[in-house]
Short mmCIF file of C-alpha atoms in Angstrom, two decimals:
data_model
loop_
_atom_site.label_atom_id
_atom_site.label_comp_id
_atom_site.label_asym_id
_atom_site.label_seq_id
_atom_site.Cartn_x
_atom_site.Cartn_y
_atom_site.Cartn_z
CA ASP A 291 -1.80 15.03 -9.36
CA THR A 292 -1.00 11.97 -12.17
CA GLY A 293 -0.04 9.45 -10.22
CA VAL A 294 -0.88 5.66 -9.20
CA SER A 295 -4.80 6.34 -6.99
CA GLN A 296 -5.71 3.83 -4.69
CA ASN A 297 -9.22 3.90 -2.82
CA PRO A 298 -10.27 3.73 -0.12
CA ARG A 299 -6.61 4.27 2.03
CA HIS A 300 -8.09 2.83 4.98
CA LYS A 301 -10.63 -0.25 5.52
CA ILE A 302 -12.07 -1.82 9.04
CA THR A 303 -14.35 -4.94 8.41
CA LYS A 304 -15.50 -7.96 10.20
CA ARG A 305 -14.25 -11.65 9.47
CA GLY A 306 -16.73 -13.28 6.64
CA GLN A 307 -16.91 -9.53 4.58
CA ASN A 308 -16.37 -9.08 1.22
CA VAL A 309 -13.92 -6.10 0.66
CA THR A 310 -12.82 -4.23 -2.85
CA PHE A 311 -10.05 -1.77 -3.12
CA ARG A 312 -9.56 0.26 -6.64
CA CYS A 313 -6.42 1.39 -8.21
CA ASP A 314 -6.79 4.38 -10.73
CA PRO A 315 -2.96 3.88 -12.24
CA ILE A 316 -1.06 6.59 -14.03
CA SER A 317 -2.51 7.47 -17.14
CA GLU A 318 -0.87 5.69 -20.56
CA HIS A 319 0.73 3.15 -18.24
CA ASN A 320 -0.75 0.07 -19.66
CA ARG A 321 1.09 -2.48 -16.97
CA LEU A 322 -1.01 -2.03 -14.06
CA TYR A 323 0.42 -4.77 -10.30
CA TRP A 324 -0.62 -5.23 -7.23
CA TYR A 325 1.61 -6.37 -3.94
CA ARG A 326 0.50 -7.22 -0.03
CA GLN A 327 2.71 -6.01 2.89
CA THR A 328 2.35 -7.08 6.25
CA LEU A 329 3.68 -5.32 9.44
CA GLY A 330 7.79 -4.96 9.21
CA GLN A 331 7.83 -6.79 5.85
CA GLY A 332 8.34 -6.22 2.69
CA PRO A 333 4.98 -6.34 -0.52
CA GLU A 334 4.90 -9.52 -2.15
CA PHE A 335 3.85 -9.99 -5.83
CA LEU A 336 0.20 -10.45 -6.27
CA THR A 337 -0.86 -9.94 -9.48
CA TYR A 338 0.22 -8.47 -13.17
CA PHE A 339 -1.79 -6.66 -15.54
CA GLN A 340 -0.65 -5.60 -19.47
CA ASN A 341 -3.74 -3.56 -20.50
CA GLU A 342 -7.12 -6.17 -19.75
CA ALA A 343 -5.01 -9.03 -19.70
CA GLN A 344 -4.00 -10.87 -16.42
CA LEU A 345 -0.93 -12.44 -17.12
CA GLU A 346 0.73 -13.58 -13.96
CA LYS A 347 -0.67 -14.62 -10.57
CA SER A 348 1.52 -15.96 -7.34
CA ARG A 349 0.44 -18.40 -5.12
CA LEU A 350 -0.31 -15.98 -2.23
CA LEU A 351 -3.26 -15.04 -4.50
CA SER A 352 -5.77 -17.46 -3.06
CA ASP A 353 -9.45 -18.77 -4.64
CA ARG A 354 -10.95 -15.58 -2.60
CA PHE A 355 -8.73 -12.67 -4.38
CA SER A 356 -10.19 -11.90 -7.58
CA ALA A 357 -8.60 -9.65 -9.22
CA GLU A 358 -10.29 -7.31 -12.54
CA ARG A 359 -8.95 -4.64 -14.94
CA PRO A 360 -12.13 -4.29 -17.31
CA LYS A 361 -10.76 -1.81 -19.97
CA GLY A 362 -7.45 -1.87 -19.29
CA SER A 363 -7.47 1.71 -16.74
CA PHE A 364 -8.96 1.38 -13.59
CA SER A 365 -8.26 -2.30 -11.44
CA THR A 366 -10.25 -3.75 -8.96
CA LEU A 367 -8.90 -6.24 -6.31
CA GLU A 368 -11.39 -8.09 -4.46
CA ILE A 369 -11.30 -9.77 -1.45
CA GLN A 370 -14.23 -12.55 -0.73
CA ARG A 371 -14.66 -13.92 3.31
CA THR A 372 -12.11 -12.06 4.44
CA GLU A 373 -10.11 -13.35 7.38
CA GLN A 374 -7.58 -11.69 9.95
CA GLY A 375 -4.83 -13.23 8.27
CA ASP A 376 -5.98 -10.54 4.97
CA SER A 377 -5.21 -7.74 7.26
CA ALA A 378 -2.70 -5.89 5.32
CA MET A 379 -1.82 -2.87 3.11
CA TYR A 380 -2.67 -3.75 -0.54
CA LEU A 381 -0.35 -1.46 -2.76
CA CYS A 382 -1.14 -0.88 -6.35
CA ALA A 383 1.38 -0.28 -9.13
CA SER A 384 1.86 0.97 -12.18
CA SER A 385 4.96 1.22 -15.02
CA PRO A 386 4.97 2.07 -18.31
CA ARG A 387 5.38 -0.63 -21.94
CA THR A 388 8.93 -2.07 -20.95
CA GLY A 389 11.53 -0.69 -23.33
CA ARG A 390 13.48 3.29 -22.58
CA PHE A 391 10.52 3.83 -20.23
CA GLY A 392 9.33 1.49 -19.21
CA ASN A 393 11.45 0.21 -16.53
CA THR A 394 10.07 2.25 -13.42
CA ILE A 395 7.34 0.95 -11.15
CA TYR A 396 5.68 3.52 -10.01
CA PHE A 397 3.56 3.12 -6.62
CA GLY A 398 -0.03 4.26 -4.75
CA GLU A 399 -0.30 5.27 -1.95
CA GLY A 400 -2.00 1.47 -0.77
CA SER A 401 -4.63 0.98 1.02
CA TRP A 402 -4.70 -0.69 4.51
CA LEU A 403 -7.16 -2.75 5.68
CA THR A 404 -7.95 -4.27 9.47
CA VAL A 405 -10.45 -7.04 9.90
CA VAL A 406 -11.74 -8.12 13.08
CA GLY B 191 14.03 -18.01 -6.69
CA ASN B 192 15.23 -14.32 -6.39
CA SER B 193 15.84 -12.84 -3.11
CA VAL B 194 16.73 -9.53 -2.07
CA THR B 195 18.69 -10.22 2.21
CA GLN B 196 19.13 -5.96 3.62
CA MET B 197 21.08 -5.86 6.90
CA GLU B 198 19.15 -5.87 10.08
CA GLY B 199 17.80 -2.92 11.25
CA PRO B 200 16.86 -0.72 12.07
CA VAL B 201 19.67 1.78 12.26
CA THR B 202 20.14 4.99 14.32
CA LEU B 203 22.27 7.86 13.47
CA SER B 204 22.98 11.86 14.30
CA GLU B 205 22.20 14.13 11.68
CA GLU B 206 25.07 14.85 8.92
CA ALA B 207 26.79 11.22 9.68
CA PHE B 208 27.56 8.26 7.22
CA LEU B 209 24.65 6.43 5.96
CA THR B 210 25.05 3.08 4.82
CA ILE B 211 22.71 -0.20 4.39
CA ASN B 212 23.49 -2.73 2.80
CA CYS B 213 21.96 -5.30 0.28
CA THR B 214 22.67 -8.53 -1.55
CA TYR B 215 20.46 -10.05 -3.94
CA THR B 216 19.82 -13.51 -5.50
CA ALA B 217 18.88 -13.94 -9.32
CA THR B 218 19.32 -15.06 -12.42
CA GLY B 219 20.72 -12.81 -15.26
CA TYR B 220 20.66 -9.78 -15.11
CA PRO B 221 17.92 -7.79 -12.56
CA SER B 222 17.15 -4.11 -12.66
CA LEU B 223 18.02 -3.14 -8.73
CA PHE B 224 16.33 -0.83 -7.24
CA TRP B 225 16.06 1.49 -3.62
CA TYR B 226 12.62 2.21 -2.40
CA VAL B 227 11.67 4.52 0.60
CA GLN B 228 8.39 4.08 3.06
CA TYR B 229 7.86 7.70 5.10
CA PRO B 230 5.07 6.15 8.01
CA GLY B 231 1.43 5.84 7.07
CA GLU B 232 2.55 5.95 2.47
CA GLY B 233 3.41 4.39 -0.26
CA LEU B 234 6.81 3.37 -1.73
CA GLN B 235 8.33 6.11 -3.29
CA LEU B 236 11.16 5.25 -5.63
CA LEU B 237 14.39 6.63 -4.44
CA LEU B 238 16.95 5.64 -7.44
CA LYS B 239 18.11 2.80 -9.82
CA ALA B 240 20.49 1.31 -11.52
CA THR B 241 19.86 -1.06 -14.55
CA LYS B 242 22.71 -2.68 -15.48
CA ALA B 243 26.29 -3.47 -13.79
CA ASP B 244 28.60 -0.91 -12.82
CA ASP B 245 25.48 1.02 -13.08
CA LYS B 246 25.52 4.36 -10.19
CA GLY B 247 22.04 5.35 -8.96
CA SER B 248 21.85 8.58 -7.47
CA ASN B 249 19.37 10.85 -5.90
CA LYS B 250 18.86 13.83 -3.25
CA GLY B 251 22.15 12.52 -1.64
CA PHE B 252 21.47 9.51 -2.02
CA GLU B 253 24.04 6.98 -4.21
CA ALA B 254 24.25 2.35 -4.79
CA THR B 255 25.78 0.86 -7.68
CA TYR B 256 24.94 -2.56 -9.13
CA ARG B 257 27.59 -4.45 -8.40
CA LYS B 258 27.85 -7.85 -10.04
CA GLU B 259 31.16 -9.44 -9.37
CA THR B 260 29.32 -8.83 -4.43
CA THR B 261 25.87 -9.50 -5.88
CA SER B 262 24.88 -6.12 -4.26
CA PHE B 263 23.48 -2.65 -4.62
CA HIS B 264 24.77 -1.11 -0.93
CA LEU B 265 22.63 2.21 -0.33
CA GLU B 266 24.69 4.86 1.07
CA LYS B 267 24.22 8.71 2.12
CA GLY B 268 27.76 10.85 3.35
CA SER B 269 25.35 12.85 5.43
CA VAL B 270 22.41 12.11 6.60
CA GLN B 271 18.80 14.55 7.87
CA VAL B 272 16.31 14.27 10.53
CA SER B 273 14.13 14.43 6.96
CA ASP B 274 15.60 11.22 5.53
CA SER B 275 14.39 9.34 8.82
CA ALA B 276 12.30 6.58 6.72
CA VAL B 277 11.79 2.90 6.17
CA TYR B 278 14.12 1.80 2.74
CA PHE B 279 13.62 -1.24 0.48
CA CYS B 280 15.98 -2.72 -1.44
CA ALA B 281 14.81 -4.35 -4.41
CA LEU B 282 14.85 -6.39 -7.83
CA SER B 283 13.50 -6.95 -10.82
CA PRO B 284 13.56 -9.87 -12.79
CA ASN B 285 15.15 -8.55 -16.24
CA ALA B 286 14.36 -4.45 -18.32
CA GLY B 287 12.81 -6.00 -20.98
CA GLY B 288 10.75 -9.08 -20.20
CA THR B 289 7.22 -9.91 -19.35
CA SER B 290 8.04 -10.34 -15.67
CA TYR B 291 9.65 -6.90 -15.60
CA GLY B 292 7.23 -5.27 -12.23
CA LYS B 293 7.44 -8.51 -11.09
CA LEU B 294 9.75 -7.00 -8.17
CA THR B 295 11.36 -9.23 -5.28
CA PHE B 296 11.83 -6.88 -2.39
CA GLY B 297 14.55 -6.97 0.49
CA GLN B 298 12.37 -6.93 4.64
CA GLY B 299 13.25 -3.02 5.02
CA THR B 300 15.41 -1.21 7.26
CA ILE B 301 14.17 1.29 8.76
CA LEU B 302 16.87 4.43 9.50
CA THR B 303 16.26 7.10 12.31
CA VAL B 304 17.92 10.32 12.91
CA HIS B 305 18.24 12.19 15.48
CA PRO B 306 19.14 16.14 15.50
#
């Protein structure tokens, strides 16, 4: 499978605990994105990387959230001191460098987070 | 800012009926437009896209035409199948080649249910 891979697919955690999600983009895609989707809503942009550089962060990304892409390949999204409002699906996506083939964004299957 | 508005849902149809899901957008410049489909418990799959005015995106019998004069990108299919039951999202990206490409703005989604 050469698609965007996310894990874990499901995570249930107690309020106040930290959680980390991992995303492996499509090979050679230098852009990687994180989105959050709550029930009944469309996904909302959180942040994106070009290679290892984090180029933009949404104001939705509070100080408790941190994303990294240390070697320009996989990425992690960590949520510290989780709150019930963090319960959502966290989607990762990737795309090649912009250009003739760079205008399609491919999504993973998402990581569901439930904070109890 | 950018925004996408989809028709109110859910939509329930009988197999072989004609489908239209309306989508209108607000954006500066010349955004790229997308339709994504999400099956239960899964991530987003790109259904079709259009990158400039009057382009028609098509895939799996679905079509949508980029209408700049009406700022619309309505999704149509001539004959739906039970397997088309899913949530459909309209989305836009600021532009095809800029640094914000991939920072998608989504509509709220339209649930489609097709009965045999």
